[in-house]
Short mmCIF file of C-alpha atoms in Angstrom, two decimals:
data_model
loop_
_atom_site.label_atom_id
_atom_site.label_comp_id
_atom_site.label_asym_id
_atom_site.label_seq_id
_atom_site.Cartn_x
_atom_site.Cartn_y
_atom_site.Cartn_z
CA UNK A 621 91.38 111.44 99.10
CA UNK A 622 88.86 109.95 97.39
CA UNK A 623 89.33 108.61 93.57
CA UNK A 624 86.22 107.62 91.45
CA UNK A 625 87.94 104.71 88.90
CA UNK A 626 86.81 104.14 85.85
CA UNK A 627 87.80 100.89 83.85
CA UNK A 628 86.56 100.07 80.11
CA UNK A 629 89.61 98.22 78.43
CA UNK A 630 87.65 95.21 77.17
CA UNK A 631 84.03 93.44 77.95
CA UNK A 632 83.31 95.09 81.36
CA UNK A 633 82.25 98.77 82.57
CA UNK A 634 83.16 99.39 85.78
CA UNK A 635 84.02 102.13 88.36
CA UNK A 636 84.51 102.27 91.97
CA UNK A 637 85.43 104.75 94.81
CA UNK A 638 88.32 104.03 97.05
CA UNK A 639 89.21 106.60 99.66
CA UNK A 640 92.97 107.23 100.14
CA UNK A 641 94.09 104.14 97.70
CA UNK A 642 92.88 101.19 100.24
CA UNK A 643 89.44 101.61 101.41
CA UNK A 644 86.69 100.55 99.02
CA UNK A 645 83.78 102.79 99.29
CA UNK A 646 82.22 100.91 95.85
CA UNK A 647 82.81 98.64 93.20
CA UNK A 648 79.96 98.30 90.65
CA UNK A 649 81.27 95.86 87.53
CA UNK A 650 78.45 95.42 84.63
CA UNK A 651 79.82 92.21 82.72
CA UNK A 652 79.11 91.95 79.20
CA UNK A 653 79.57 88.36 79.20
CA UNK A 654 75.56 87.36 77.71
CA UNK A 655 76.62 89.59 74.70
CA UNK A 656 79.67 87.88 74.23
CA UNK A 657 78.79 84.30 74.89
CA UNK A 658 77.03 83.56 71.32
CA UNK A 659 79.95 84.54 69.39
CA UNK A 660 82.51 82.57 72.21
CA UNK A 661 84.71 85.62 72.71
CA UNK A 662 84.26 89.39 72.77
CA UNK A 663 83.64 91.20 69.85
CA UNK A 664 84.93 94.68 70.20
CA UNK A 665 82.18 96.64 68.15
CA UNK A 666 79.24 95.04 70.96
CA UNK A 667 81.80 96.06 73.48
CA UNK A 668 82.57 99.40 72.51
CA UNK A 669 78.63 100.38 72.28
CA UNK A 670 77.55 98.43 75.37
CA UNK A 671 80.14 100.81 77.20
CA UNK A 672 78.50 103.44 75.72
CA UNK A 673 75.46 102.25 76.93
CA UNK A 674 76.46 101.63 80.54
CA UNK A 675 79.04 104.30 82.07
CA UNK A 676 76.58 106.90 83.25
CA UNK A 677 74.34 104.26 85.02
CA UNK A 678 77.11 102.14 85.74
CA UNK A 679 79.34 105.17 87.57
CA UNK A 680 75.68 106.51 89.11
CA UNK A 681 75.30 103.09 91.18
CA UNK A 682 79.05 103.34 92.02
CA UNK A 683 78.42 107.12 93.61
CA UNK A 684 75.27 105.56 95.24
CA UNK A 685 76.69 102.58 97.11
CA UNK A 686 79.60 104.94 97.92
CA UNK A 687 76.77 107.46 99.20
CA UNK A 688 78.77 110.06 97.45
CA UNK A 689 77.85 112.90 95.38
CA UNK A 690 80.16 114.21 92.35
CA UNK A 691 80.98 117.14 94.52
CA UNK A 692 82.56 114.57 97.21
CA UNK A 693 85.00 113.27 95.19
CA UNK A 694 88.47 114.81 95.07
CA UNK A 695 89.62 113.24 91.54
CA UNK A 696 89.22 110.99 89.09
CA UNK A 697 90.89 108.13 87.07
CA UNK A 698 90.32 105.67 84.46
CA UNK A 699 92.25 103.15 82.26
CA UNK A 700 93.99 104.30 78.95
CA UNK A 701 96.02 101.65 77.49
CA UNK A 702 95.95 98.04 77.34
CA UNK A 703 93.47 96.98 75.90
CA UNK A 704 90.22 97.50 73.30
CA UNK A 705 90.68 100.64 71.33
CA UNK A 706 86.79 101.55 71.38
CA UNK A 707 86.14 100.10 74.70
CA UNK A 708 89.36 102.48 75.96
CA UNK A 709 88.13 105.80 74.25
CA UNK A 710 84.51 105.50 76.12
CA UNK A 711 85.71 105.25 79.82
CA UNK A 712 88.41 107.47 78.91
CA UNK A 713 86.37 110.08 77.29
CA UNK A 714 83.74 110.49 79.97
CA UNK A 715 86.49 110.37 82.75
CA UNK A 716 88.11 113.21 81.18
CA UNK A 717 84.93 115.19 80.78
CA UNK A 718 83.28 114.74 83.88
CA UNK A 719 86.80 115.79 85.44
CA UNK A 720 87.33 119.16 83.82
CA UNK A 721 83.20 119.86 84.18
CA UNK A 722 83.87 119.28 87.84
CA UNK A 723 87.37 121.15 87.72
CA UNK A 724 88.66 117.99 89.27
CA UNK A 725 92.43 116.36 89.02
CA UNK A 726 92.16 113.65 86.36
CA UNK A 727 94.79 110.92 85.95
CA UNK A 728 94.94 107.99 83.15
CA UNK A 729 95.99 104.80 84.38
CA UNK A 730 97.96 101.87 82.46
CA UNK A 731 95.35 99.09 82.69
CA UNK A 732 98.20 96.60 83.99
CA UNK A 733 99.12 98.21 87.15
CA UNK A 734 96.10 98.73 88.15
CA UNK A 735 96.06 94.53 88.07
CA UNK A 736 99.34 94.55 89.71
CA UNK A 737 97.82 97.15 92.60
CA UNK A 738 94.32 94.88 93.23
CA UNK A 739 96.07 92.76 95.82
CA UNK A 740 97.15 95.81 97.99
CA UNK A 741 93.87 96.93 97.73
CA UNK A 742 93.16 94.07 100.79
CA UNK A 743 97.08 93.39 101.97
CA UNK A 744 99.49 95.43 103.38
CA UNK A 745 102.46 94.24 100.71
CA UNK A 746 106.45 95.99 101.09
CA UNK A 747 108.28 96.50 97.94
CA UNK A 748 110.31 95.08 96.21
CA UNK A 749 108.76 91.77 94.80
CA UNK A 750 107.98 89.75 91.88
CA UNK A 751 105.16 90.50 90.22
CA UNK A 752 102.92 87.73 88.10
CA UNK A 753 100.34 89.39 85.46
CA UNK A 754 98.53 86.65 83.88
CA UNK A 755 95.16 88.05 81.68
CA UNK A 756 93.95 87.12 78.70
CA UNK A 757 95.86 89.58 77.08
CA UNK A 758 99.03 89.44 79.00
CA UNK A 759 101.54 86.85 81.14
CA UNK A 760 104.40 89.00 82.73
CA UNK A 761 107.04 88.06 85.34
CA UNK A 762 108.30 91.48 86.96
CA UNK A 763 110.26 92.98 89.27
CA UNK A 764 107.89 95.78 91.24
CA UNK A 765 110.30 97.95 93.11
CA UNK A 766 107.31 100.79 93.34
CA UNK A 767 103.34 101.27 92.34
CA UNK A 768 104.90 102.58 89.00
CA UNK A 769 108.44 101.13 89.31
CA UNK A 770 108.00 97.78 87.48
CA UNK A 771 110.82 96.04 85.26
CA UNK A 772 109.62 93.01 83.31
CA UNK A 773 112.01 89.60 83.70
CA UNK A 774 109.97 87.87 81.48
CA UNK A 775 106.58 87.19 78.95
CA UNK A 776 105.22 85.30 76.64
CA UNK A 777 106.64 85.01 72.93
CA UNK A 778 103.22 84.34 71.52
CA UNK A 779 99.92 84.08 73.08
CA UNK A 780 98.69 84.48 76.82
CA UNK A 781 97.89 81.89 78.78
CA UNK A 782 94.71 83.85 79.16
CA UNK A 783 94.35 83.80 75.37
CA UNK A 784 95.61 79.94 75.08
CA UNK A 785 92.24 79.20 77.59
CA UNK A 786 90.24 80.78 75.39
CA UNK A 787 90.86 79.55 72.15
CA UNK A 788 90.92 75.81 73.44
CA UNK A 789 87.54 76.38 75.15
CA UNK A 790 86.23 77.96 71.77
CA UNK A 791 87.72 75.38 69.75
CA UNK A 792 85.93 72.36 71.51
CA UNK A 793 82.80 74.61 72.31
CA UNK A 794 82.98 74.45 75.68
CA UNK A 795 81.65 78.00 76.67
CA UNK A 796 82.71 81.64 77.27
CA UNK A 797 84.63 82.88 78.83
CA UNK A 798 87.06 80.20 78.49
CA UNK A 799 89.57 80.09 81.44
CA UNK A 800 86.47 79.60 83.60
CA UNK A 801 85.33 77.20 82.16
CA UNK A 802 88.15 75.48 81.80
CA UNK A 803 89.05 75.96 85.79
CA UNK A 804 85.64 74.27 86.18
CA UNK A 805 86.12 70.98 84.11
CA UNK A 806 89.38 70.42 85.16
CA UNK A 807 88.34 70.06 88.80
CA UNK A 808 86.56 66.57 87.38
CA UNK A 809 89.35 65.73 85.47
CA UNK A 810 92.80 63.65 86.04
CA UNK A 811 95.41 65.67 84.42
CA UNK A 812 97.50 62.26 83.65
CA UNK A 813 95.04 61.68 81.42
CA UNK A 814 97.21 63.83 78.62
CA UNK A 815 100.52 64.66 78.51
CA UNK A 816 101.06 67.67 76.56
CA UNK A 817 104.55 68.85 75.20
CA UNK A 818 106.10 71.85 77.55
CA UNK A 819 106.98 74.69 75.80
CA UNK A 820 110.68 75.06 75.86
CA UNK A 821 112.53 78.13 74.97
CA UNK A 822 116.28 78.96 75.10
CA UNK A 823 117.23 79.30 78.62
CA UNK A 824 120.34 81.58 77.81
CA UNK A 825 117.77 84.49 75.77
CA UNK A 826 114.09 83.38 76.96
CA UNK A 827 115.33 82.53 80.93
CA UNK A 828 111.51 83.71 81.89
CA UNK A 829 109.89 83.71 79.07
CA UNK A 830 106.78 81.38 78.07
CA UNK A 831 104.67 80.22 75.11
CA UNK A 832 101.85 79.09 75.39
CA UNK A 833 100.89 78.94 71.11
CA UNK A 834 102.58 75.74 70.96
CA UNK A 835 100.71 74.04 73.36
CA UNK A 836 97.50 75.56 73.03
CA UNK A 837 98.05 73.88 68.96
CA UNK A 838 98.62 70.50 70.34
CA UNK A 839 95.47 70.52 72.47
CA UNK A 840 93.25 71.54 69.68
CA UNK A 841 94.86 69.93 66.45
CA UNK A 842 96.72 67.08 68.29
CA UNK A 843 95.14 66.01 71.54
CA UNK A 844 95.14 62.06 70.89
CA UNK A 845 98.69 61.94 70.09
CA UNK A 846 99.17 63.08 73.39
CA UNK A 847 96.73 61.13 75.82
CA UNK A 848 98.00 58.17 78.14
CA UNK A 849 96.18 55.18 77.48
CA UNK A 850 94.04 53.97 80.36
CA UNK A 851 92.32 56.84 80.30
CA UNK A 852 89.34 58.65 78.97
CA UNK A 853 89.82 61.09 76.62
CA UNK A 854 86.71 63.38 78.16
CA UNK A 855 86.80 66.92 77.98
CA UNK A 856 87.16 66.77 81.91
CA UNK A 857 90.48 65.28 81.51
CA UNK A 858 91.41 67.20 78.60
CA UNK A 859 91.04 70.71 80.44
CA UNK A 860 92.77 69.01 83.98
CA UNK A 861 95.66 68.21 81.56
CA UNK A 862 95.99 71.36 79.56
CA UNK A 863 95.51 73.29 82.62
CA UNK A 864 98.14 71.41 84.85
CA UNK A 865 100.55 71.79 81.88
CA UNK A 866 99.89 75.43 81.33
CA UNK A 867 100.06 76.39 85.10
CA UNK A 868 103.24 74.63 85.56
CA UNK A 869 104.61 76.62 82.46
CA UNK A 870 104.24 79.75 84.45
CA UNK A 871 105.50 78.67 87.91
CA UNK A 872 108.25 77.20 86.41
CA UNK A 873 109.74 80.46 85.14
CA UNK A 874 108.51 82.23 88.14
CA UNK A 875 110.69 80.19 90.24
CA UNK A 876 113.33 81.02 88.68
CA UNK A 877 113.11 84.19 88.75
CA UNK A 878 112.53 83.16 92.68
CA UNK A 879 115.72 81.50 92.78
CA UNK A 880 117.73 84.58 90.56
CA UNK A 881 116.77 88.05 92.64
CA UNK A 882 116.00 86.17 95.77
CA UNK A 883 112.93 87.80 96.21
CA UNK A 884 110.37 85.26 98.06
CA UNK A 885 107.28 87.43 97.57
CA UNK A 886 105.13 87.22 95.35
CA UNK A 887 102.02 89.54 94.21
CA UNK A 888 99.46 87.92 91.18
CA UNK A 889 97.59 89.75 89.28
CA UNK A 890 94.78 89.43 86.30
CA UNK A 891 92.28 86.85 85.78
CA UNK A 892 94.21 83.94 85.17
CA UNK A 893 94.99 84.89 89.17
CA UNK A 894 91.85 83.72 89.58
CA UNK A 895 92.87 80.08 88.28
CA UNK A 896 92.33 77.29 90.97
CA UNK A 897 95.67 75.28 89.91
CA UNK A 898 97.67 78.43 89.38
CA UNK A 899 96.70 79.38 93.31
CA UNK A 900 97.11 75.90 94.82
CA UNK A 901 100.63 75.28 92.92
CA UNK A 902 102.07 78.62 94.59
CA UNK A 903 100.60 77.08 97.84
CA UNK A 904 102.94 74.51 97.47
CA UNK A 905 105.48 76.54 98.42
CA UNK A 906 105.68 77.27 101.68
CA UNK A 907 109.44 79.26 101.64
CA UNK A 908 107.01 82.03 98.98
CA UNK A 909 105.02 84.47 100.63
CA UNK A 910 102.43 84.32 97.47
CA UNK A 911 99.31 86.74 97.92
CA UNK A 912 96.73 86.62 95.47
CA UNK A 913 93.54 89.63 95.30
CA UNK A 914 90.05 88.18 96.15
CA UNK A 915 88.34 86.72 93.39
CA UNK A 916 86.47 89.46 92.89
CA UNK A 917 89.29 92.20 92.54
CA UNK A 918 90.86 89.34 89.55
CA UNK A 919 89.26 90.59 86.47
CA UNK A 920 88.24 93.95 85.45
CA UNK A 921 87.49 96.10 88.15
CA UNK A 922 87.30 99.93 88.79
CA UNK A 923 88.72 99.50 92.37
CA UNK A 924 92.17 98.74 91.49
CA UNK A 925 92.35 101.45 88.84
CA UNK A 926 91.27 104.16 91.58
CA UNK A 927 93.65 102.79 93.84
CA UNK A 928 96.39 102.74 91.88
CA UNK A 929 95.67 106.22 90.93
CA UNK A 930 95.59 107.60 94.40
CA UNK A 931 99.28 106.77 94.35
CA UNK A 932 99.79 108.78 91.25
CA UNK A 933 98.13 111.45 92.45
CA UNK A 934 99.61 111.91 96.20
CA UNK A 935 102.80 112.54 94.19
CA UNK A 936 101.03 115.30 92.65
CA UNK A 937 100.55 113.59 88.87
CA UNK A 938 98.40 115.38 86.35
CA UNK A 939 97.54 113.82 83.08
CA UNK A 940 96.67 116.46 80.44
CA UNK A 941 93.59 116.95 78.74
CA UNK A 942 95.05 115.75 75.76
CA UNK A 943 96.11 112.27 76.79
CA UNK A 944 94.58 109.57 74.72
CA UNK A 945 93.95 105.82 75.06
CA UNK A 946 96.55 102.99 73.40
CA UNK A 947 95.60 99.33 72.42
CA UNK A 948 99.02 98.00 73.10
CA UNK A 949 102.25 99.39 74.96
CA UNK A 950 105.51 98.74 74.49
CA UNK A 951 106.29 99.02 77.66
CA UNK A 952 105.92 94.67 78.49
CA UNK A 953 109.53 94.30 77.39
CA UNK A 954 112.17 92.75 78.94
CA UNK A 955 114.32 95.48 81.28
CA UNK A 956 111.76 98.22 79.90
CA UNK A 957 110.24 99.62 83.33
CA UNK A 958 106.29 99.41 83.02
CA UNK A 959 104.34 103.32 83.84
#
């Protein structure tokens, strides 16, 4: 079976065609990132007409590289919900058309599993296992039983750690899109250059749950309260110490979930997965299996949305003509089982 993907939940347009959920035919991604860059983060009006803009070429190149016609392909998906209302409705919109011009199966996909789904895109990975979505929207600890079968443990009380990268990187004008360019500074930095309070939650009610507002605060209003004399307070060191902090937040309530199910896989997901510190503290571990999707498959990405919908659609899913798109789901709640 071959699924043409379509993803437009924030700043990227992109579609892809993977044959029988695993075997990436394409994967065109058109970043908006130039557009975004002046005003340090995206602004969803830009986004929402530069997706407007870009789908037809956009899923033309993807058919191309696939060497595909419309008539080859046997369905089609695209993301619904997370994410940008305006950017949602485009891909969504023209997914659903082209699907009942074509008289083709078309399935909407939560933008979160399809994140969940990019590493198996490249591994062969057995259920169950714990699941780590990190965006800049989202930081979830689950419990993936199943492509759709997906209890969250854990999240963040306030901002992402995504979202905590970003705002820093704004604050201090250090460029867009922030968690990259954070990643990149911190490699030249000594992260006991600052040491930045931990968030700490109650450990009976919040046992993997994070919070990342806190922190993100003291690196922006309060950084010299915090650094270790000896030192120089550069931005290099700054980011390696924010970073290290940040990073450490995360694995720290992964392990315990680790060390609570005694599950010792685990499956990243989202562009934090992308992080250099995030991948090389997992690495530490050598009793984890920890598997990570190329750095391509981290950020937005029709692939993982057409794989992911293969799944869907095997088990003879529809989604109805009248299915619309959804800025934020309730389903990221502790025990609440993610579809």
């Amino acid at each position: 079976m071959k699924v043409l993907g379509i993803e437009s939940s924030c700043d990227e347009t992109a579609a892809a065609v993977v044959e029988d959920g695993r075997i990436i035919l394409s994967n065109v991604v058109a970043t908006q990132i130039p557009f975004h860059k002046i005003y340090k983060g995206v602004v969803p009006e830009i986004a929402s007409r530069k997706h407007a803009e870009w789908i037809l070429p956009v899923v033309k190149q993807a058919l191309r590289e696939a060497d595909l016609t419309l008539v080859d392909i046997d369905a089609i998906a695209a993301t619904n919900r997370p994410g940008l209302m305006g950017s949602l409705l485009v891909g969504l919109t023209y997914g659903k058309t082209l699907a009942w011009a074509l008289g083709k199966p078309f399935i909407a996909i939560n933008h979160m599993l399809g994140h969940l789904y990019a590493a198996h895109l490249v591994n062969d990975i057995k259920y169950p296992y714990l699941g780590l979505l990190v965006s800049g929207g989202h930081s979830i600890i689950c419990r993936v039983q199943g492509f759709d079968d997906i209890e969250v443990l854990g999240t963040t009380v306030d901002d992402s750690v995504g979202e905590a990268f970003d705002k820093v990187a704004k604050f201090y004008g250090l460029g867009y899109p922030g968690g990259v360019i954070v990643d990149k500074l911190a490699a030249s930095g000594d992260s006991r250059a600052f040491s930045f309070p931990v968030p700490q939650l109650d450990d009976d009610t919040h046992r993997y749950d994070m919070s990342f507002s806190g922190l993100k605060t003291a690196v922006i209003h309060q950084r010299d309260l915090f650094w270790n004399e000896g030192y120089e307070k550069s931005n290099e060191n700054m980011c390696a110490s924010f970073q290290e902090t940040a990073c450490r937040a995360l694995t720290s309530r992964l392990f315990r979930a680790v060390e609570d199910t005694g599950l010792t896989t685990v499956v990243a997901g989202g562009g934090v997965a992308a992080n250099s510190r995030l991948r090389a503290l997992l690495a530490e571990r050598s009793d984890l299996n920890c598997i990570f999707p190329p750095l391509k498959l981290c950020g937005d990405n029709g692939a993982m949305i057409a794989g992911v919908a293969y799944h869907f659609l095997e088990r003879g899913d529809r989604s109805g003509w009248d299915v619309t798109a959804c800025a934020r789901i309730p389903q990221f709640k502790h025990g609440v089982k993610a579809k």
